[in-house]
Tab-separated table of C-alpha atoms in Angstrom:
chain	number	residue	atom	x	y	z
A	1	UNK	CA	-53.349	-0.905	-19.817
A	2	UNK	CA	-53.265	-0.709	-23.601
A	3	UNK	CA	-55.663	-3.187	-25.177
A	4	UNK	CA	-53.928	-5.472	-27.684
A	5	UNK	CA	-56.071	-6.263	-30.718
A	6	UNK	CA	-56.102	-7.767	-34.196
A	7	UNK	CA	-57.781	-6.093	-37.145
A	8	UNK	CA	-60.092	-8.352	-39.147
A	9	UNK	CA	-58.240	-7.464	-42.347
A	10	UNK	CA	-55.493	-9.740	-41.021
A	11	UNK	CA	-57.804	-12.753	-41.429
A	12	UNK	CA	-59.830	-11.444	-44.330
A	13	UNK	CA	-61.101	-14.800	-45.659
A	14	UNK	CA	-62.367	-16.013	-42.293
A	15	UNK	CA	-65.903	-15.488	-41.093
A	16	UNK	CA	-66.537	-13.091	-38.212
A	17	UNK	CA	-67.065	-15.976	-35.783
A	18	UNK	CA	-63.693	-17.515	-36.682
A	19	UNK	CA	-61.977	-14.189	-36.172
A	20	UNK	CA	-63.437	-13.600	-32.744
A	21	UNK	CA	-62.747	-17.088	-31.431
A	22	UNK	CA	-59.192	-17.224	-32.768
A	23	UNK	CA	-58.267	-13.809	-31.393
A	24	UNK	CA	-59.762	-14.561	-27.995
A	25	UNK	CA	-58.079	-17.975	-27.808
A	26	UNK	CA	-54.688	-16.307	-28.242
A	27	UNK	CA	-55.205	-13.849	-25.446
A	28	UNK	CA	-56.053	-10.742	-27.433
A	29	UNK	CA	-58.569	-8.491	-25.757
A	30	UNK	CA	-59.626	-6.447	-28.742
A	31	UNK	CA	-60.763	-6.696	-32.338
A	32	UNK	CA	-60.668	-4.129	-35.111
A	33	UNK	CA	-63.860	-4.601	-37.105
A	34	UNK	CA	-64.113	-4.432	-40.894
A	35	UNK	CA	-67.516	-3.096	-41.918
A	36	UNK	CA	-68.234	-5.645	-44.697
A	37	UNK	CA	-67.772	-8.474	-42.191
A	38	UNK	CA	-70.018	-6.685	-39.732
A	39	UNK	CA	-72.680	-6.286	-42.430
A	40	UNK	CA	-72.491	-9.989	-43.265
A	41	UNK	CA	-72.996	-11.066	-39.655
A	42	UNK	CA	-75.405	-8.390	-38.511
A	43	UNK	CA	-74.800	-5.988	-35.679
A	44	UNK	CA	-77.063	-7.721	-33.140
A	45	UNK	CA	-75.263	-11.037	-33.520
A	46	UNK	CA	-71.910	-9.232	-33.511
A	47	UNK	CA	-72.676	-7.645	-30.142
A	48	UNK	CA	-73.620	-11.076	-28.742
A	49	UNK	CA	-70.511	-12.755	-30.146
A	50	UNK	CA	-68.169	-10.080	-28.836
A	51	UNK	CA	-69.674	-10.487	-25.370
A	52	UNK	CA	-69.270	-14.264	-25.591
A	53	UNK	CA	-65.584	-13.962	-26.526
A	54	UNK	CA	-64.935	-11.017	-24.199
A	55	UNK	CA	-63.518	-8.839	-26.982
A	56	UNK	CA	-63.573	-5.058	-27.035
A	57	UNK	CA	-64.009	-3.257	-30.355
A	58	UNK	CA	-60.858	-1.203	-30.741
A	59	UNK	CA	-61.866	0.246	-34.104
A	60	UNK	CA	-64.451	0.162	-36.868
A	61	UNK	CA	-63.093	0.530	-40.423
A	62	UNK	CA	-63.763	2.639	-42.337
A	63	UNK	CA	-65.693	5.680	-43.541
A	64	UNK	CA	-64.687	8.484	-45.872
A	65	UNK	CA	-64.092	8.919	-49.557
A	66	UNK	CA	-65.652	12.365	-49.275
A	67	UNK	CA	-63.831	13.597	-52.384
A	68	UNK	CA	-65.740	11.184	-54.608
A	69	UNK	CA	-62.710	9.036	-55.404
A	70	UNK	CA	-64.654	5.824	-54.752
A	71	UNK	CA	-67.542	6.805	-57.007
A	72	UNK	CA	-69.895	8.108	-54.340
A	73	UNK	CA	-71.040	11.681	-54.050
A	74	UNK	CA	-70.275	13.823	-51.014
A	75	UNK	CA	-73.760	13.486	-49.516
A	76	UNK	CA	-73.781	9.703	-49.925
A	77	UNK	CA	-70.385	9.406	-48.257
A	78	UNK	CA	-71.526	11.552	-45.326
A	79	UNK	CA	-74.753	9.552	-44.908
A	80	UNK	CA	-72.756	6.327	-44.911
A	81	UNK	CA	-70.427	7.755	-42.279
A	82	UNK	CA	-73.371	8.786	-40.113
A	83	UNK	CA	-74.708	5.237	-40.282
A	84	UNK	CA	-71.297	3.933	-39.227
A	85	UNK	CA	-71.255	6.328	-36.279
A	86	UNK	CA	-74.468	4.767	-35.017
A	87	UNK	CA	-73.004	1.276	-35.456
A	88	UNK	CA	-69.809	2.303	-33.653
A	89	UNK	CA	-71.856	3.613	-30.751
A	90	UNK	CA	-73.867	0.391	-30.489
A	91	UNK	CA	-70.659	-1.654	-30.603
A	92	UNK	CA	-68.951	0.669	-28.118
A	93	UNK	CA	-66.086	0.925	-30.546
A	94	UNK	CA	-63.140	2.920	-29.286
A	95	UNK	CA	-62.874	4.770	-32.591
A	96	UNK	CA	-64.260	4.998	-36.106
A	97	UNK	CA	-61.480	5.188	-38.700
A	98	UNK	CA	-61.740	7.839	-41.416
A	99	UNK	CA	-59.972	7.808	-44.793
A	100	UNK	CA	-59.972	11.117	-46.614
A	101	UNK	CA	-60.344	9.797	-50.147
A	102	UNK	CA	-58.092	10.467	-53.113
A	103	UNK	CA	-57.773	13.902	-54.703
A	104	UNK	CA	-60.000	12.745	-57.590
A	105	UNK	CA	-58.760	15.520	-59.929
A	106	UNK	CA	-59.455	18.202	-57.329
A	107	UNK	CA	-56.766	20.697	-56.493
A	108	UNK	CA	-55.358	19.922	-53.052
A	109	UNK	CA	-56.928	23.020	-51.488
A	110	UNK	CA	-60.406	22.013	-52.635
A	111	UNK	CA	-59.922	18.388	-51.554
A	112	UNK	CA	-58.851	19.536	-48.116
A	113	UNK	CA	-61.810	21.903	-47.791
A	114	UNK	CA	-64.189	19.095	-48.798
A	115	UNK	CA	-62.694	16.787	-46.183
A	116	UNK	CA	-62.877	19.427	-43.470
A	117	UNK	CA	-66.523	20.164	-44.303
A	118	UNK	CA	-67.366	16.476	-43.971
A	119	UNK	CA	-65.411	16.037	-40.751
A	120	UNK	CA	-66.928	19.142	-39.160
A	121	UNK	CA	-70.435	17.858	-39.834
A	122	UNK	CA	-69.628	14.300	-38.857
A	123	UNK	CA	-67.849	15.322	-35.663
A	124	UNK	CA	-71.013	16.942	-34.328
A	125	UNK	CA	-72.996	13.738	-34.873
A	126	UNK	CA	-70.197	11.570	-33.497
A	127	UNK	CA	-69.948	13.669	-30.357
A	128	UNK	CA	-73.685	13.248	-29.755
A	129	UNK	CA	-73.238	9.466	-29.941
A	130	UNK	CA	-70.026	9.454	-27.888
A	131	UNK	CA	-67.945	8.166	-30.797
A	132	UNK	CA	-64.350	9.167	-31.496
A	133	UNK	CA	-63.271	9.733	-35.087
A	134	UNK	CA	-59.723	8.975	-36.190
A	135	UNK	CA	-58.211	10.236	-39.424
A	136	UNK	CA	-55.599	7.849	-40.799
A	137	UNK	CA	-52.742	9.053	-43.012
A	138	UNK	CA	-52.020	6.585	-45.822
A	139	UNK	CA	-48.581	6.379	-47.422
A	140	UNK	CA	-48.580	7.960	-50.874
A	141	UNK	CA	-46.745	4.980	-52.309
A	142	UNK	CA	-49.664	2.604	-51.830
A	143	UNK	CA	-52.778	4.614	-51.219
A	144	UNK	CA	-53.247	7.710	-53.349
A	145	UNK	CA	-56.685	6.460	-54.396
A	146	UNK	CA	-57.612	6.006	-50.730
A	147	UNK	CA	-56.335	9.253	-49.257
A	148	UNK	CA	-54.659	12.507	-50.206
A	149	UNK	CA	-53.642	12.824	-46.524
A	150	UNK	CA	-50.355	10.969	-46.578
A	151	UNK	CA	-48.309	12.010	-43.548
A	152	UNK	CA	-48.578	13.073	-39.936
A	153	UNK	CA	-47.945	16.757	-40.653
A	154	UNK	CA	-50.898	17.094	-43.029
A	155	UNK	CA	-53.089	15.060	-40.658
A	156	UNK	CA	-52.344	17.457	-37.815
A	157	UNK	CA	-53.171	20.371	-40.106
A	158	UNK	CA	-56.594	18.880	-40.831
A	159	UNK	CA	-57.241	18.344	-37.123
A	160	UNK	CA	-56.316	21.951	-36.430
A	161	UNK	CA	-58.673	23.202	-39.133
A	162	UNK	CA	-61.640	21.112	-37.935
A	163	UNK	CA	-60.890	21.747	-34.257
A	164	UNK	CA	-63.140	19.070	-32.770
A	165	UNK	CA	-62.342	17.434	-29.414
A	166	UNK	CA	-63.425	13.989	-30.632
A	167	UNK	CA	-61.369	13.992	-33.855
A	168	UNK	CA	-57.955	12.365	-33.607
A	169	UNK	CA	-55.346	10.269	-35.399
A	170	UNK	CA	-54.663	6.652	-36.256
A	171	UNK	CA	-50.906	6.097	-36.269
A	172	UNK	CA	-50.217	3.065	-38.464
A	173	UNK	CA	-46.546	2.145	-38.345
A	174	UNK	CA	-46.684	0.668	-41.858
A	175	UNK	CA	-47.717	3.996	-43.367
A	176	UNK	CA	-45.647	6.426	-41.280
A	177	UNK	CA	-43.069	4.320	-39.419
A	178	UNK	CA	-40.413	4.346	-42.131
A	179	UNK	CA	-40.222	8.146	-42.029
A	180	UNK	CA	-36.998	9.097	-40.224
A	181	UNK	CA	-38.798	12.054	-38.644
A	182	UNK	CA	-41.568	10.091	-36.963
A	183	UNK	CA	-39.875	9.630	-33.564
A	184	UNK	CA	-39.224	13.366	-33.348
A	185	UNK	CA	-42.848	14.101	-34.231
A	186	UNK	CA	-44.417	11.800	-31.656
A	187	UNK	CA	-44.589	14.385	-28.840
A	188	UNK	CA	-46.842	16.454	-31.121
A	189	UNK	CA	-48.856	13.486	-32.358
A	190	UNK	CA	-49.515	11.378	-29.249
A	191	UNK	CA	-51.908	13.890	-27.622
A	192	UNK	CA	-54.216	13.369	-30.621
A	193	UNK	CA	-53.799	9.604	-31.016
A	194	UNK	CA	-56.865	7.418	-30.586
A	195	UNK	CA	-55.363	4.245	-32.033
A	196	UNK	CA	-51.968	2.761	-32.846
A	197	UNK	CA	-51.845	0.157	-35.582
A	198	UNK	CA	-48.807	-2.069	-36.001
A	199	UNK	CA	-47.644	-3.059	-39.450
A	200	UNK	CA	-44.213	-3.940	-40.827
A	201	UNK	CA	-42.800	-3.939	-44.347
A	202	UNK	CA	-39.600	-4.971	-46.058
A	203	UNK	CA	-39.454	-1.714	-48.015
A	204	UNK	CA	-41.262	1.582	-48.327
A	205	UNK	CA	-44.836	1.086	-49.613
A	206	UNK	CA	-45.026	1.027	-53.388
A	207	UNK	CA	-48.050	-0.126	-55.347
A	208	UNK	CA	-50.299	-2.507	-53.414
A	209	UNK	CA	-50.019	-2.508	-49.638
A	210	UNK	CA	-47.686	-5.344	-48.666
A	211	UNK	CA	-47.088	-5.937	-44.980
A	212	UNK	CA	-44.852	-8.658	-43.629
A	213	UNK	CA	-44.841	-10.432	-40.275
A	214	UNK	CA	-43.969	-8.133	-37.397
A	215	UNK	CA	-40.231	-7.918	-36.885
A	216	UNK	CA	-39.320	-9.165	-40.353
A	217	UNK	CA	-39.305	-5.744	-42.013
A	218	UNK	CA	-37.586	-2.416	-41.543
A	219	UNK	CA	-40.135	-0.558	-39.402
A	220	UNK	CA	-38.772	0.210	-35.898
A	221	UNK	CA	-41.908	-1.105	-34.224
A	222	UNK	CA	-40.399	-1.674	-30.807
A	223	UNK	CA	-38.950	1.840	-30.599
A	224	UNK	CA	-42.191	3.421	-31.789
A	225	UNK	CA	-44.372	1.543	-29.321
A	226	UNK	CA	-42.108	2.247	-26.381
A	227	UNK	CA	-41.909	5.921	-27.267
A	228	UNK	CA	-45.679	6.428	-27.547
A	229	UNK	CA	-46.097	4.692	-24.186
A	230	UNK	CA	-43.463	6.930	-22.616
A	231	UNK	CA	-45.450	9.890	-23.914
A	232	UNK	CA	-48.572	8.630	-22.168
A	233	UNK	CA	-50.556	6.893	-24.895
A	234	UNK	CA	-53.143	4.688	-23.173
A	235	UNK	CA	-55.267	3.732	-26.167
A	236	UNK	CA	-55.533	0.420	-28.002
A	237	UNK	CA	-52.753	-1.125	-30.064
A	238	UNK	CA	-54.024	-3.066	-33.047
A	239	UNK	CA	-52.136	-5.321	-35.460
A	240	UNK	CA	-52.993	-5.222	-39.166
A	241	UNK	CA	-51.308	-7.709	-41.525
A	242	UNK	CA	-52.221	-7.912	-45.205
A	243	UNK	CA	-50.316	-8.314	-48.448
A	244	UNK	CA	-48.372	-10.718	-50.657
A	245	UNK	CA	-45.724	-11.474	-48.020
A	246	UNK	CA	-48.266	-12.921	-45.592
A	247	UNK	CA	-50.782	-14.236	-48.126
A	248	UNK	CA	-49.192	-17.736	-48.411
A	249	UNK	CA	-49.197	-18.214	-44.626
A	250	UNK	CA	-52.016	-19.767	-42.661
A	251	UNK	CA	-53.962	-17.360	-40.514
A	252	UNK	CA	-53.248	-19.549	-37.490
A	253	UNK	CA	-49.499	-19.170	-37.994
A	254	UNK	CA	-49.812	-15.420	-38.566
A	255	UNK	CA	-51.734	-14.983	-35.316
A	256	UNK	CA	-49.340	-17.234	-33.378
A	257	UNK	CA	-46.312	-15.330	-34.669
A	258	UNK	CA	-47.957	-12.006	-33.844
A	259	UNK	CA	-48.740	-13.068	-30.290
A	260	UNK	CA	-45.191	-14.364	-29.805
A	261	UNK	CA	-43.630	-11.204	-31.251
A	262	UNK	CA	-45.657	-8.924	-29.012
A	263	UNK	CA	-44.898	-10.959	-25.906
A	264	UNK	CA	-41.166	-11.039	-26.623
A	265	UNK	CA	-40.531	-7.564	-27.988
A	266	UNK	CA	-43.067	-5.037	-26.826
A	267	UNK	CA	-42.488	-5.603	-23.128
A	268	UNK	CA	-44.797	-3.444	-21.029
A	269	UNK	CA	-47.721	-3.694	-23.439
A	270	UNK	CA	-49.693	-6.700	-22.308
A	271	UNK	CA	-53.334	-7.599	-22.659
A	272	UNK	CA	-54.898	-7.177	-19.251
């Protein structure tokens, strides 16, 4: 069965312990970890807490920025990613999410070559530790500084160039779900999917990322989930909610609405 999870970005102001207890209390089986929260708690205590709450780590976010767009050099970004691989292995995380980084004044060809060089090196280390890497496309309307890889087509091209068995894709419905072509592309994408993230929005991303409660936007979440399941996706499904539309709401109400929406609309996807 597909593990249902919440990403810690959805409850950003809470402490790690609050996240874990609240998710577990609502019947979620998984948690998507945000590295700054993990650093604050410490990995040893995190492992203990996850065992106490019976939560699986569906993802660890994030590594990348290999193009230097976040101010780090290539070598520093790779070393940081290698450290995260070791943490992901200790946490038994189902995948480590990778963001390419912005173009940072590079021509696209050079940015892509830099990313592929980093992924090729990192994939070898990740395979030794038994960690899956997942490249996430970020919509150009809200994430050019985070990633020059903005759609599923270019993500598949990167995967083909690197050609590593443990490198795959994060499909986030907020970033790619408003593309009319996405349903037609899923047969090509699902074989490479390690993680599905659910996010909704009232309009195409523009400026800051602004997700709304599931079902209150224009992303065809139900159709997308059912289609990836029909195509055999057995990986985790993780909800990520962040932005001005949900900011005024209490985290308790956001989690309760999310649980109710999934139970009523997703159907065959249940936490086991």
